Short mmCIF file of C-alpha atoms and ligand atoms in Angstrom, two decimals:
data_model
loop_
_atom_site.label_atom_id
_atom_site.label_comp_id
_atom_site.label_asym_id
_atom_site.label_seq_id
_atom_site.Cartn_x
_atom_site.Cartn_y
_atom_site.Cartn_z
CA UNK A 220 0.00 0.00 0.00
CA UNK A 221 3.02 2.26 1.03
CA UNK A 222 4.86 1.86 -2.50
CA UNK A 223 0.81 2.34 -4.21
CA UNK A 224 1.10 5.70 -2.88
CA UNK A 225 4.15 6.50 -3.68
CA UNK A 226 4.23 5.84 -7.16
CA UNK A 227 0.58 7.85 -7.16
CA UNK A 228 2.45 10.81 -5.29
CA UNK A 229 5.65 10.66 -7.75
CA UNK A 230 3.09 10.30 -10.91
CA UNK A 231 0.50 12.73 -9.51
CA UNK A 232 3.00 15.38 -7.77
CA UNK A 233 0.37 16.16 -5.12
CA UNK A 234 0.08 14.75 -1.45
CA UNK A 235 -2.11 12.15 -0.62
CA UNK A 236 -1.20 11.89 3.42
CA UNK A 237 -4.74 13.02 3.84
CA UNK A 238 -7.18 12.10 0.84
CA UNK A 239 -10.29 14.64 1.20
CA UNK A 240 -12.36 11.20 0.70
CA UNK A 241 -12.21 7.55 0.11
CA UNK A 242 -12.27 5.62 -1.47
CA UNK A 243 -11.62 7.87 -4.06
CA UNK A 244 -7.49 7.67 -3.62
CA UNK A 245 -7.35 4.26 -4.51
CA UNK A 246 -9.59 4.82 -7.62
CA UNK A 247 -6.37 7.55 -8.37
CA UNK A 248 -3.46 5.12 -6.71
CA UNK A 249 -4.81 2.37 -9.23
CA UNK A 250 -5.41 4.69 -12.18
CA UNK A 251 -1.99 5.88 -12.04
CA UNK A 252 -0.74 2.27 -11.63
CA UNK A 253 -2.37 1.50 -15.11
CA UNK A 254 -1.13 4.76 -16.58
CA UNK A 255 2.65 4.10 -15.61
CA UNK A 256 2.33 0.39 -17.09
CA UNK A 257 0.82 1.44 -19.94
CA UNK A 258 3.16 4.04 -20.67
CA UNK A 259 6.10 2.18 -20.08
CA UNK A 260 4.94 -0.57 -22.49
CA UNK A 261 4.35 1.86 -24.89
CA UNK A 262 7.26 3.33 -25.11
CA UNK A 263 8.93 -0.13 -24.69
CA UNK A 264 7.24 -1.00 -28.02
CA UNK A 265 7.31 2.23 -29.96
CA UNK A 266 10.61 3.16 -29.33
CA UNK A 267 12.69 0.51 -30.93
CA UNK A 268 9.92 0.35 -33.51
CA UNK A 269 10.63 3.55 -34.46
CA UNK A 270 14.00 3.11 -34.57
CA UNK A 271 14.41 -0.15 -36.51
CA UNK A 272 11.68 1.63 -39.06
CA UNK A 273 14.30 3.97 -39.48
CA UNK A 274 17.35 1.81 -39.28
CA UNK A 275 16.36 -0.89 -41.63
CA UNK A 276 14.09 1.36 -44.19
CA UNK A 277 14.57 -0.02 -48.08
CA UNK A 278 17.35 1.35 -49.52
CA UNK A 279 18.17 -0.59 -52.96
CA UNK A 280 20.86 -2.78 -52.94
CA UNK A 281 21.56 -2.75 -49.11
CA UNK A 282 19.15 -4.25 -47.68
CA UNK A 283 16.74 -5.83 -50.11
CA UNK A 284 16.03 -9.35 -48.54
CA UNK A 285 14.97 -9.43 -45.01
CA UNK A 286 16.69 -11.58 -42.85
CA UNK A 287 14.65 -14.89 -41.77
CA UNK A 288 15.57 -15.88 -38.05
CA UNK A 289 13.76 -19.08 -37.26
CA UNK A 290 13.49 -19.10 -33.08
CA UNK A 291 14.81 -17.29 -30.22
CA UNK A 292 14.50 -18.94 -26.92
CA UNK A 293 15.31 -16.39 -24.92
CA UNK A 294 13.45 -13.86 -26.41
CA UNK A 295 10.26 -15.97 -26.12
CA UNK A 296 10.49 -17.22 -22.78
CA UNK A 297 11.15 -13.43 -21.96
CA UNK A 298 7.98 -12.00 -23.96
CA UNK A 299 6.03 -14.31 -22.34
CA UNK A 300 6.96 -14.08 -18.69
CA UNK A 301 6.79 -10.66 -18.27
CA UNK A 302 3.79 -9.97 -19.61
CA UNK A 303 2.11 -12.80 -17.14
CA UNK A 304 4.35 -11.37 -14.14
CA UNK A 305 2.39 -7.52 -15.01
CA UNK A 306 -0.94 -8.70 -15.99
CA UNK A 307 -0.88 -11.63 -12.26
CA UNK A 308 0.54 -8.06 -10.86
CA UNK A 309 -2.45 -5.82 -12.24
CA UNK A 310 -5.00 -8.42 -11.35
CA UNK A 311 -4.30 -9.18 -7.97
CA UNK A 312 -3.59 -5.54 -6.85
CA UNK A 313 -6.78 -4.69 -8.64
CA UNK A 314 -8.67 -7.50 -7.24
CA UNK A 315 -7.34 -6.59 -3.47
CA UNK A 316 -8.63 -2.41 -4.35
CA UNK A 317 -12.24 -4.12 -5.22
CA UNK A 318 -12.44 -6.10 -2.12
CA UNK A 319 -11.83 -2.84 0.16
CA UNK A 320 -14.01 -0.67 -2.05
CA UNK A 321 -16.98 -3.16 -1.33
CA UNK A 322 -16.79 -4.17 2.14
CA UNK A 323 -17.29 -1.13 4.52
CA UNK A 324 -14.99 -0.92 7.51
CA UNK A 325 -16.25 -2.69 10.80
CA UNK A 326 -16.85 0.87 12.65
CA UNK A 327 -19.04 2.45 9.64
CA UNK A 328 -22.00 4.56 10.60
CA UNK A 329 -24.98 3.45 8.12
CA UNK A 330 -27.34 5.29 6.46
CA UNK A 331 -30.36 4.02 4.41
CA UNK A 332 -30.95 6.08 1.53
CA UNK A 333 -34.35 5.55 -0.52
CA UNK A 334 -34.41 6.84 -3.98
CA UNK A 335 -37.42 8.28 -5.78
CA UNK A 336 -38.20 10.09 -8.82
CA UNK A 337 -36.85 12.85 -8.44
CA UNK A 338 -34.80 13.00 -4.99
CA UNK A 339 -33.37 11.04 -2.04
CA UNK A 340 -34.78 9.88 1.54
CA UNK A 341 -31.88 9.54 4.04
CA UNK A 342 -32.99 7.92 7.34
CA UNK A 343 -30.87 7.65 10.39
CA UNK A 344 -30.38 4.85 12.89
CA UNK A 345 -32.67 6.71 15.41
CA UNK A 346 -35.20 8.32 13.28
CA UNK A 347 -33.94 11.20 11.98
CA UNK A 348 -34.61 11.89 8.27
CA UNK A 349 -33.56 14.16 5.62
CA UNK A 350 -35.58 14.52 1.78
CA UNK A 351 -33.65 15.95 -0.48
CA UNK A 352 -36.43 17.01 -2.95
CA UNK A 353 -34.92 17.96 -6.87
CA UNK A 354 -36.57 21.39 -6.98
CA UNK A 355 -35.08 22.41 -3.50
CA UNK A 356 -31.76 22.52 -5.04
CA UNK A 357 -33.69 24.08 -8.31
CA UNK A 358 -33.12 27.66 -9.01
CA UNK A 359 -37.08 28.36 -10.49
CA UNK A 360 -35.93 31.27 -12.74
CA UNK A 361 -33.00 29.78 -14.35
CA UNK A 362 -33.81 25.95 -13.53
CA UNK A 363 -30.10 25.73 -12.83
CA UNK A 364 -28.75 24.21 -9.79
CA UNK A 365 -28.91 26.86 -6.85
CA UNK A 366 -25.31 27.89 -5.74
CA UNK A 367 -24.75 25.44 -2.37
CA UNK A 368 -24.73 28.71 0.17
CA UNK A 369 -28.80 29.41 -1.03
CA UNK A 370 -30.05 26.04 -0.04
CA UNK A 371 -31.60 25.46 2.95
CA UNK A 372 -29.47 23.39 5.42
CA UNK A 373 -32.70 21.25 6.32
CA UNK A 374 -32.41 20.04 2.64
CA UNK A 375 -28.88 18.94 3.42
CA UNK A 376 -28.02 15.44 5.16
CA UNK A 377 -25.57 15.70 7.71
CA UNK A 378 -22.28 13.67 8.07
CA UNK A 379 -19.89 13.38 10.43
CA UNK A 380 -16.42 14.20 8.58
CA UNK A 381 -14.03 11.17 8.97
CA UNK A 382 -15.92 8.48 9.49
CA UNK A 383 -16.83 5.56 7.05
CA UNK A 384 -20.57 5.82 6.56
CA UNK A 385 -21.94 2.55 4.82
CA UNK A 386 -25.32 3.10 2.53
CA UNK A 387 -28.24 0.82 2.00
CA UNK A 388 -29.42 1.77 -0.68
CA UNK A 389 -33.11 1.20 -2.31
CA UNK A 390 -35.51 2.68 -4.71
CA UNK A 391 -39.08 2.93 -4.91
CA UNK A 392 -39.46 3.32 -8.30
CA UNK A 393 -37.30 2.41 -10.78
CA UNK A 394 -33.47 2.30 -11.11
CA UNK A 395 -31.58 4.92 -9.93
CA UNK A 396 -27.95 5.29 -8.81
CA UNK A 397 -26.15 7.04 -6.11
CA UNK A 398 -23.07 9.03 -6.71
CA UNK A 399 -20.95 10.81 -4.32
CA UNK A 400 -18.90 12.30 -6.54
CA UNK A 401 -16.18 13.42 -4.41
CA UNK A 402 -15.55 10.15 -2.68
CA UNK A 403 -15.81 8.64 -6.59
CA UNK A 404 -17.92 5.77 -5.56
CA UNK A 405 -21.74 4.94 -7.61
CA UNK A 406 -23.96 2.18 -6.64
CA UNK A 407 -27.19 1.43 -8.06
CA UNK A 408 -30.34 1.79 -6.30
CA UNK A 409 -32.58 -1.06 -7.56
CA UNK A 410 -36.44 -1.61 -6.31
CA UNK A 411 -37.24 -4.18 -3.97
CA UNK A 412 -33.70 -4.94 -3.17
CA UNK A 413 -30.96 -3.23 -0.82
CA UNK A 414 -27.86 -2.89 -2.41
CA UNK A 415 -24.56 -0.82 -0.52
CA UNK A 416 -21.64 1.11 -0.44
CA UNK A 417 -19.43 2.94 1.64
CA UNK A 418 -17.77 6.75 1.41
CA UNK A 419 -15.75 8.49 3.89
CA UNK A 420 -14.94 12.35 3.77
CA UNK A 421 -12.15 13.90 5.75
CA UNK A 422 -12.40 17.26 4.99
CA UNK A 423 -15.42 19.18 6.11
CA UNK A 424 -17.34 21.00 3.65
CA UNK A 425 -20.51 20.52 1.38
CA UNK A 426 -20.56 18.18 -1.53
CA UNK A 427 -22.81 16.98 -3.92
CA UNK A 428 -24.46 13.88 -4.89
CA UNK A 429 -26.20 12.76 -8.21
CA UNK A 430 -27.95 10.29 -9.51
CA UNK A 431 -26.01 8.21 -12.63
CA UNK A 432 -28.33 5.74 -13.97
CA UNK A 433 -30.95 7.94 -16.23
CA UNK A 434 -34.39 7.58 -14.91
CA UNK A 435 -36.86 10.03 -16.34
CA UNK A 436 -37.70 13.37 -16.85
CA UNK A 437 -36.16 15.44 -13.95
CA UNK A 438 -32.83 12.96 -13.76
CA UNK A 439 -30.58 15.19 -14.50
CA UNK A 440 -31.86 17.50 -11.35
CA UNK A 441 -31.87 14.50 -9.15
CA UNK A 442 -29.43 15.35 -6.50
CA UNK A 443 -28.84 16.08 -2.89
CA UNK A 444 -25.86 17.43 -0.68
CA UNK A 445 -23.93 16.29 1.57
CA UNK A 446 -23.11 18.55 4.73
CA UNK A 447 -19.98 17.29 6.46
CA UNK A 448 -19.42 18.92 9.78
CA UNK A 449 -16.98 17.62 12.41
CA UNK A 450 -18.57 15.08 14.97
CA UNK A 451 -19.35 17.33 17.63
CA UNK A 452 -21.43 19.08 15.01
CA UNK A 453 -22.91 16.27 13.53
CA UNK A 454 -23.70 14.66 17.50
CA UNK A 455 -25.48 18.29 17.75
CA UNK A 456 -27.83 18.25 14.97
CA UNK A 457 -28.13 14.37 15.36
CA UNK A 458 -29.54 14.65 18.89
CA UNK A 459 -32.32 17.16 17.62
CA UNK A 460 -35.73 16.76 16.72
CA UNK A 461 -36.76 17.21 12.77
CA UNK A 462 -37.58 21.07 13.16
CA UNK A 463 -40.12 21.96 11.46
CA UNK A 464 -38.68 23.90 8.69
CA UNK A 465 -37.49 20.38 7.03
CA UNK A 466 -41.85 19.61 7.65
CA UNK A 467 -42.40 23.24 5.95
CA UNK A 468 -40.39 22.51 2.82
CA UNK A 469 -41.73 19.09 2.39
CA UNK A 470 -45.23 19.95 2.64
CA UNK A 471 -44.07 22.69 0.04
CA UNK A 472 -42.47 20.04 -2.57
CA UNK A 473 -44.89 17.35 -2.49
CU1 CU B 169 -32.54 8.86 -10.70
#
């Protein structure tokens, strides 16, 4: 994992001590991985064919008959063993990446989210719930997304920064799928089944989420935010009752 990120921090120049969420940095740590392979093969390949295309170019009377080498041991044992020792390599550091991706770490806070057309139902372990309607995030005049500091915090689901939260994730209509872009994980949200995924964020802020699987008219609107605070924060507004501005808007959308 240690010489992962340090090939992503050589390749990528940037630091990734601190990732602002996961499990986006091994989605990066592996995409570089692929990119430095693929380079290096590349250039592995083009370089000496450029140069032979060069070198050994028809000129008449030098070089008119090609010469006709009949096997190479060593030459084939080699093109065949390193390719198998990259592509084992790719598929087993790949395979380990898709194994943490899926399974949620053992202290994960979970969150069921229900998905509708158009919007999101997150509901809490004691309760608490947040809708995150499409036209609350709707600018009427310009039906363009409303900048983040204009929506109403009681549209916005909470989440404690740092801490793996794991999703159950359903649908009450038909297919949708739930993105959080910054964390670079998607996971469909299929009807009458739970499906899941996990996302941490380290660095406080607000983000948003989309939906990725097309599913009607108002799709492309279909999204929600993500408010992480610090824990204390999040304990705060955790411990308190819906208020009834979040009742007020709902009334409103529906
Ligand atoms: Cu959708």
């Amino acid at each position: 994992m240690r010489r992962t990120s340090l090939l992503a921090l050589l390749m990528a120049g940037s630091s990734f001590a601190q990732p602002v969420a996961e499990p986006a940095h091994l989605w990066d740590n592996m995409y570089y991985i692929w990119l430095f392979i693929s380079v290096v093969i590349y250039l592995a390949v083009f370089i000496p064919g450029a140069y032979f295309l060069i070198k050994y170019r028809y000129r008449k009377g030098v070089n008119e008959e090609a010469q006709h080498v009949k096997e190479n041991p060593t030459l084939e044992v080699l093109w065949t063993i390193i390719p198998v020792i990259i592509v084992i390599y790719l598929a087993t550091q790949s395979f380990a990446f898709y194994k943490t991706q899926r399974t949620a770490p053992a202290n994960s806070f979970d969150i069921k989210v229900t998905a509708f057309m158009w919007g999101w139902q997150f509901q809490y372990p004691n309760g608490k719930q947040v809708i995150a309607f499409f036209n609350m995030f709707e600018d009427p005049d310009t039906k363009s997304y409303l900048p983040l500091d204009k929506i109403p915090d009681t549209a916005k689901a909470y989440i404690p920064a740092g801490v793996p939260i794991k999703v159950l994730l359903t649908s009450q209509d038909v297919i949708h799928s739930f993105y959080v872009q910054p964390a670079k994980v998607t996971e469909d949200a299929v009807p009458g089944r739970i499906t899941h995924m996990w996302f941490k964020i380290n660095q406080p802020g607000e983000y948003w989420v989309f939906c990725r699987e097309y599913c009607g008219t108002k799709h492309s609107k279909m999204a929600a935010v993500l408010k992480v605070v610090p824990k204390e924060e999040f304990e705060k507004w955790y411990g308190q009752p819906i208020d009834s501005a979040n009742k007020v808007s709902l009334n409103k959308n529906f």
